[in-house]
mmCIF file of C-alpha atoms in Angstrom:
data_model
loop_
_atom_site.group_PDB
_atom_site.id
_atom_site.type_symbol
_atom_site.label_atom_id
_atom_site.label_comp_id
_atom_site.label_asym_id
_atom_site.label_seq_id
_atom_site.Cartn_x
_atom_site.Cartn_y
_atom_site.Cartn_z
ATOM 1 C CA MET A 1 12.118 8.951 -23.270
ATOM 2 C CA ILE A 2 12.691 11.450 -25.925
ATOM 3 C CA GLU A 3 13.951 10.157 -29.112
ATOM 4 C CA ILE A 4 16.416 12.493 -31.385
ATOM 5 C CA ARG A 5 17.016 11.959 -35.483
ATOM 6 C CA TRP A 6 19.912 14.175 -37.341
ATOM 7 C CA HIS A 7 19.566 14.201 -41.418
ATOM 8 C CA GLY A 8 22.777 14.424 -43.158
ATOM 9 C CA ARG A 9 25.013 13.509 -45.598
ATOM 10 C CA GLY A 10 27.770 10.636 -45.759
ATOM 11 C CA GLY A 11 30.454 12.274 -44.488
ATOM 12 C CA GLN A 12 29.568 15.448 -42.804
ATOM 13 C CA GLY A 13 28.988 13.645 -39.341
ATOM 14 C CA ALA A 14 25.697 12.598 -38.800
ATOM 15 C CA LYS A 15 26.758 9.211 -37.414
ATOM 16 C CA THR A 16 29.786 11.455 -34.819
ATOM 17 C CA VAL A 17 27.320 13.732 -33.653
ATOM 18 C CA ALA A 18 24.587 10.981 -32.463
ATOM 19 C CA LEU A 19 28.099 9.305 -30.965
ATOM 20 C CA LEU A 20 29.463 12.451 -29.265
ATOM 21 C CA PHE A 21 25.660 13.148 -27.634
ATOM 22 C CA ALA A 22 25.024 9.805 -26.247
ATOM 23 C CA ASP A 23 28.481 9.954 -24.873
ATOM 24 C CA ALA A 24 28.101 13.048 -22.859
ATOM 25 C CA ALA A 25 24.185 12.017 -21.496
ATOM 26 C CA LEU A 26 26.098 8.663 -20.705
ATOM 27 C CA SER A 27 28.602 10.615 -18.423
ATOM 28 C CA ALA A 28 25.551 12.982 -17.392
ATOM 29 C CA GLY A 29 23.998 9.586 -15.440
ATOM 30 C CA LYS A 30 21.145 8.830 -18.932
ATOM 31 C CA TYR A 31 20.140 6.142 -21.099
ATOM 32 C CA ILE A 32 21.228 6.688 -24.450
ATOM 33 C CA GLN A 33 21.058 4.394 -27.485
ATOM 34 C CA ALA A 34 22.755 6.123 -30.286
ATOM 35 C CA PHE A 35 22.830 4.296 -33.949
ATOM 36 C CA PRO A 36 23.502 4.914 -37.547
ATOM 37 C CA GLU A 37 20.610 3.855 -40.619
ATOM 38 C CA TYR A 38 23.091 1.784 -42.702
ATOM 39 C CA GLY A 39 22.634 1.195 -45.957
ATOM 40 C CA PRO A 40 24.538 1.468 -49.490
ATOM 41 C CA GLU A 41 25.902 5.148 -48.950
ATOM 42 C CA ARG A 42 28.717 7.100 -49.964
ATOM 43 C CA MET A 43 30.161 10.191 -49.683
ATOM 44 C CA GLY A 44 27.454 12.820 -50.077
ATOM 45 C CA ALA A 45 24.340 10.681 -49.569
ATOM 46 C CA PRO A 46 21.730 11.615 -47.449
ATOM 47 C CA VAL A 47 22.117 9.226 -44.314
ATOM 48 C CA GLN A 48 20.812 9.568 -40.734
ATOM 49 C CA SER A 49 21.392 8.447 -37.571
ATOM 50 C CA PHE A 50 19.204 8.573 -34.346
ATOM 51 C CA ASN A 51 19.289 9.072 -30.446
ATOM 52 C CA ARG A 52 17.162 7.769 -27.589
ATOM 53 C CA LEU A 53 17.220 9.308 -23.941
ATOM 54 C CA SER A 54 15.634 8.491 -21.058
ATOM 55 C CA ASP A 55 16.248 8.492 -16.739
ATOM 56 C CA LYS A 56 15.343 4.738 -17.140
ATOM 57 C CA PRO A 57 16.199 2.002 -18.972
ATOM 58 C CA ILE A 58 15.588 1.964 -22.806
ATOM 59 C CA LEU A 59 14.087 -1.152 -23.322
ATOM 60 C CA VAL A 60 12.742 -0.556 -27.007
ATOM 61 C CA HIS A 61 15.392 -1.215 -29.816
ATOM 62 C CA CYS A 62 13.756 -0.291 -33.391
ATOM 63 C CA GLN A 63 13.780 2.703 -35.594
ATOM 64 C CA VAL A 64 13.235 5.915 -34.450
ATOM 65 C CA SER A 65 9.641 6.994 -35.914
ATOM 66 C CA SER A 66 7.997 9.660 -33.942
ATOM 67 C CA PRO A 67 11.424 11.937 -33.072
ATOM 68 C CA LYS A 68 10.691 14.454 -30.628
ATOM 69 C CA ILE A 69 13.748 16.296 -32.525
ATOM 70 C CA VAL A 70 14.652 16.604 -35.875
ATOM 71 C CA ALA A 71 17.846 18.096 -36.445
ATOM 72 C CA VAL A 72 18.857 18.784 -40.374
ATOM 73 C CA LEU A 73 22.779 18.977 -40.919
ATOM 74 C CA ASP A 74 22.352 19.526 -44.833
ATOM 75 C CA PRO A 75 19.386 21.895 -45.694
ATOM 76 C CA THR A 76 19.554 21.280 -48.955
ATOM 77 C CA LEU A 77 18.169 17.804 -48.377
ATOM 78 C CA ILE A 78 14.967 19.760 -47.463
ATOM 79 C CA GLY A 79 12.608 19.136 -50.510
ATOM 80 C CA LYS A 80 14.302 16.099 -51.506
ATOM 81 C CA ILE A 81 13.653 14.218 -48.469
ATOM 82 C CA ASP A 82 10.700 14.841 -45.523
ATOM 83 C CA VAL A 83 12.743 16.143 -42.692
ATOM 84 C CA THR A 84 9.175 16.463 -40.498
ATOM 85 C CA ALA A 85 8.462 12.666 -41.171
ATOM 86 C CA GLY A 86 6.736 11.480 -37.922
ATOM 87 C CA LEU A 87 7.585 14.945 -36.094
ATOM 88 C CA PRO A 88 4.638 15.405 -33.396
ATOM 89 C CA GLU A 89 2.643 18.783 -33.030
ATOM 90 C CA ASN A 90 4.640 19.936 -30.582
ATOM 91 C CA GLY A 91 8.118 18.468 -31.757
ATOM 92 C CA ILE A 92 11.308 20.803 -32.566
ATOM 93 C CA LEU A 93 12.756 21.255 -35.965
ATOM 94 C CA ILE A 94 16.688 22.648 -35.825
ATOM 95 C CA VAL A 95 18.184 23.365 -39.391
ATOM 96 C CA ASN A 96 21.484 24.272 -40.353
ATOM 97 C CA THR A 97 21.040 27.730 -42.762
ATOM 98 C CA PRO A 98 21.715 31.083 -42.145
ATOM 99 C CA GLU A 99 18.130 31.611 -42.837
ATOM 100 C CA ASP A 100 15.263 33.293 -40.957
ATOM 101 C CA PRO A 101 13.093 30.443 -38.737
ATOM 102 C CA LYS A 102 9.798 31.825 -39.881
ATOM 103 C CA ASN A 103 10.789 31.744 -43.230
ATOM 104 C CA LEU A 104 11.682 27.692 -42.988
ATOM 105 C CA ARG A 105 8.574 27.431 -41.481
ATOM 106 C CA LYS A 106 6.552 28.736 -43.962
ATOM 107 C CA LYS A 107 9.016 27.223 -46.453
ATOM 108 C CA LEU A 108 7.649 23.997 -44.830
ATOM 109 C CA LYS A 109 4.356 24.385 -44.236
ATOM 110 C CA LEU A 110 4.864 24.145 -40.885
ATOM 111 C CA ASN A 111 1.596 25.078 -38.521
ATOM 112 C CA SER A 112 2.921 24.044 -35.336
ATOM 113 C CA GLY A 113 5.938 23.317 -33.362
ATOM 114 C CA LYS A 114 9.390 24.782 -32.719
ATOM 115 C CA ILE A 115 11.725 25.790 -35.801
ATOM 116 C CA TYR A 116 15.373 26.765 -35.080
ATOM 117 C CA THR A 117 18.050 27.557 -37.649
ATOM 118 C CA VAL A 118 21.756 27.955 -37.165
ATOM 119 C CA ASP A 119 23.824 28.572 -39.882
ATOM 120 C CA ALA A 120 26.375 26.060 -38.985
ATOM 121 C CA THR A 121 28.061 25.411 -41.845
ATOM 122 C CA THR A 122 29.642 29.032 -41.843
ATOM 123 C CA ILE A 123 30.575 28.569 -38.074
ATOM 124 C CA SER A 124 32.296 25.547 -38.843
ATOM 125 C CA LYS A 125 34.364 27.412 -42.012
ATOM 126 C CA GLU A 126 35.370 29.830 -39.900
ATOM 127 C CA THR A 127 36.400 28.121 -36.542
ATOM 128 C CA MET A 128 38.133 25.196 -37.714
ATOM 129 C CA GLY A 129 38.374 26.127 -41.540
ATOM 130 C CA ARG A 130 36.125 23.110 -43.350
ATOM 131 C CA GLU A 131 32.621 22.595 -43.385
ATOM 132 C CA MET A 132 31.456 20.351 -40.820
ATOM 133 C CA PRO A 133 27.904 21.016 -39.282
ATOM 134 C CA ASN A 134 28.005 18.235 -36.903
ATOM 135 C CA THR A 135 29.509 19.747 -33.288
ATOM 136 C CA PRO A 136 28.241 23.053 -33.745
ATOM 137 C CA MET A 137 24.682 20.774 -34.577
ATOM 138 C CA LEU A 138 25.228 19.458 -31.268
ATOM 139 C CA ALA A 139 25.759 22.628 -29.671
ATOM 140 C CA ALA A 140 22.972 23.739 -30.696
ATOM 141 C CA VAL A 141 20.237 21.033 -30.082
ATOM 142 C CA VAL A 142 21.662 20.393 -26.514
ATOM 143 C CA LYS A 143 20.477 24.415 -25.970
ATOM 144 C CA ILE A 144 17.326 24.263 -27.529
ATOM 145 C CA SER A 145 17.149 20.617 -25.583
ATOM 146 C CA ARG A 146 18.211 21.337 -22.376
ATOM 147 C CA LEU A 147 18.862 17.318 -22.087
ATOM 148 C CA ILE A 148 22.159 17.928 -20.788
ATOM 149 C CA ASP A 149 24.391 20.636 -19.285
ATOM 150 C CA PHE A 150 26.258 22.615 -22.044
ATOM 151 C CA GLN A 151 29.173 23.116 -19.811
ATOM 152 C CA SER A 152 28.984 18.834 -19.395
ATOM 153 C CA LEU A 153 28.858 18.208 -23.248
ATOM 154 C CA LEU A 154 32.052 20.582 -23.872
ATOM 155 C CA LYS A 155 33.930 18.721 -21.068
ATOM 156 C CA ASP A 156 33.312 15.362 -22.507
ATOM 157 C CA ALA A 157 33.339 16.346 -26.165
ATOM 158 C CA ARG A 158 37.109 17.788 -25.402
ATOM 159 C CA GLU A 159 38.217 14.595 -23.534
ATOM 160 C CA LYS A 160 36.684 12.523 -26.516
ATOM 161 C CA LEU A 161 38.085 14.610 -29.043
ATOM 162 C CA GLU A 162 41.449 15.084 -27.672
ATOM 163 C CA ALA A 163 41.612 10.979 -27.087
ATOM 164 C CA LYS A 164 40.512 10.831 -31.152
ATOM 165 C CA PHE A 165 42.947 13.865 -32.301
ATOM 166 C CA ARG A 166 46.158 13.173 -29.766
ATOM 167 C CA ASN A 167 48.639 14.671 -32.239
ATOM 168 C CA ARG A 168 46.061 17.569 -34.078
ATOM 169 C CA PRO A 169 45.318 20.063 -30.988
ATOM 170 C CA GLU A 170 43.378 22.356 -33.635
ATOM 171 C CA VAL A 171 41.109 20.114 -34.604
ATOM 172 C CA VAL A 172 40.137 20.165 -30.513
ATOM 173 C CA VAL A 173 39.922 23.406 -30.289
ATOM 174 C CA GLY A 174 37.956 24.287 -33.455
ATOM 175 C CA ASN A 175 35.565 21.375 -32.764
ATOM 176 C CA ILE A 176 34.724 23.306 -28.864
ATOM 177 C CA LYS A 177 34.737 26.794 -30.577
ATOM 178 C CA SER A 178 32.498 25.852 -32.864
ATOM 179 C CA MET A 179 30.040 24.831 -30.406
ATOM 180 C CA GLU A 180 30.552 27.383 -28.091
ATOM 181 C CA ARG A 181 29.290 29.658 -31.045
ATOM 182 C CA ALA A 182 26.705 28.005 -32.301
ATOM 183 C CA TYR A 183 25.331 28.001 -28.813
ATOM 184 C CA GLU A 184 25.553 31.539 -28.708
ATOM 185 C CA GLU A 185 23.608 31.745 -32.055
ATOM 186 C CA VAL A 186 21.119 29.597 -32.257
ATOM 187 C CA LYS A 187 18.040 31.335 -33.604
ATOM 188 C CA GLY A 188 14.617 30.127 -32.617
ATOM 189 C CA GLU A 189 10.264 30.636 -33.212
ATOM 190 C CA VAL A 190 7.928 29.121 -31.491
ATOM 191 C CA ASN A 191 4.183 28.524 -33.198
#
């Protein structure tokens, strides 16, 4: 079983990205859980959402405390909250930032694990016309984790987005373009 924790701020799509990942994994025949951590959050407040993915039925129903993968949608959270809490030595951290993964490793004082970066904010601005880092980050997580097939993810995301934004095809096109770009632009560094 693989566990993922998504960090973001209210309004950035941390809950939505966990649900999109879950839908794509379910379509790929995986067992999946997706859930947010709720509290008195409001727009801009730190939020978390989670996924569990397995080839077998998932029998646990508690908070994720030791995720294999942590995705940070908002880099301003680094230093304000411990985004690496519970991340094992062989864990994967991916951050929405133009910063180089090696510099980020030094900044976070991480001696092990894998660190990846992708400038999801710029990608979303250029492909969707607004800052919405969730779908580019989803594509980056899929690329680095190889948990589900990227083409299957795109197909599933397109179907879900077309149903939700029936009268706004530009939203669908922008999200798909942002995912394709992030998939190509993610940078990594393994220690």
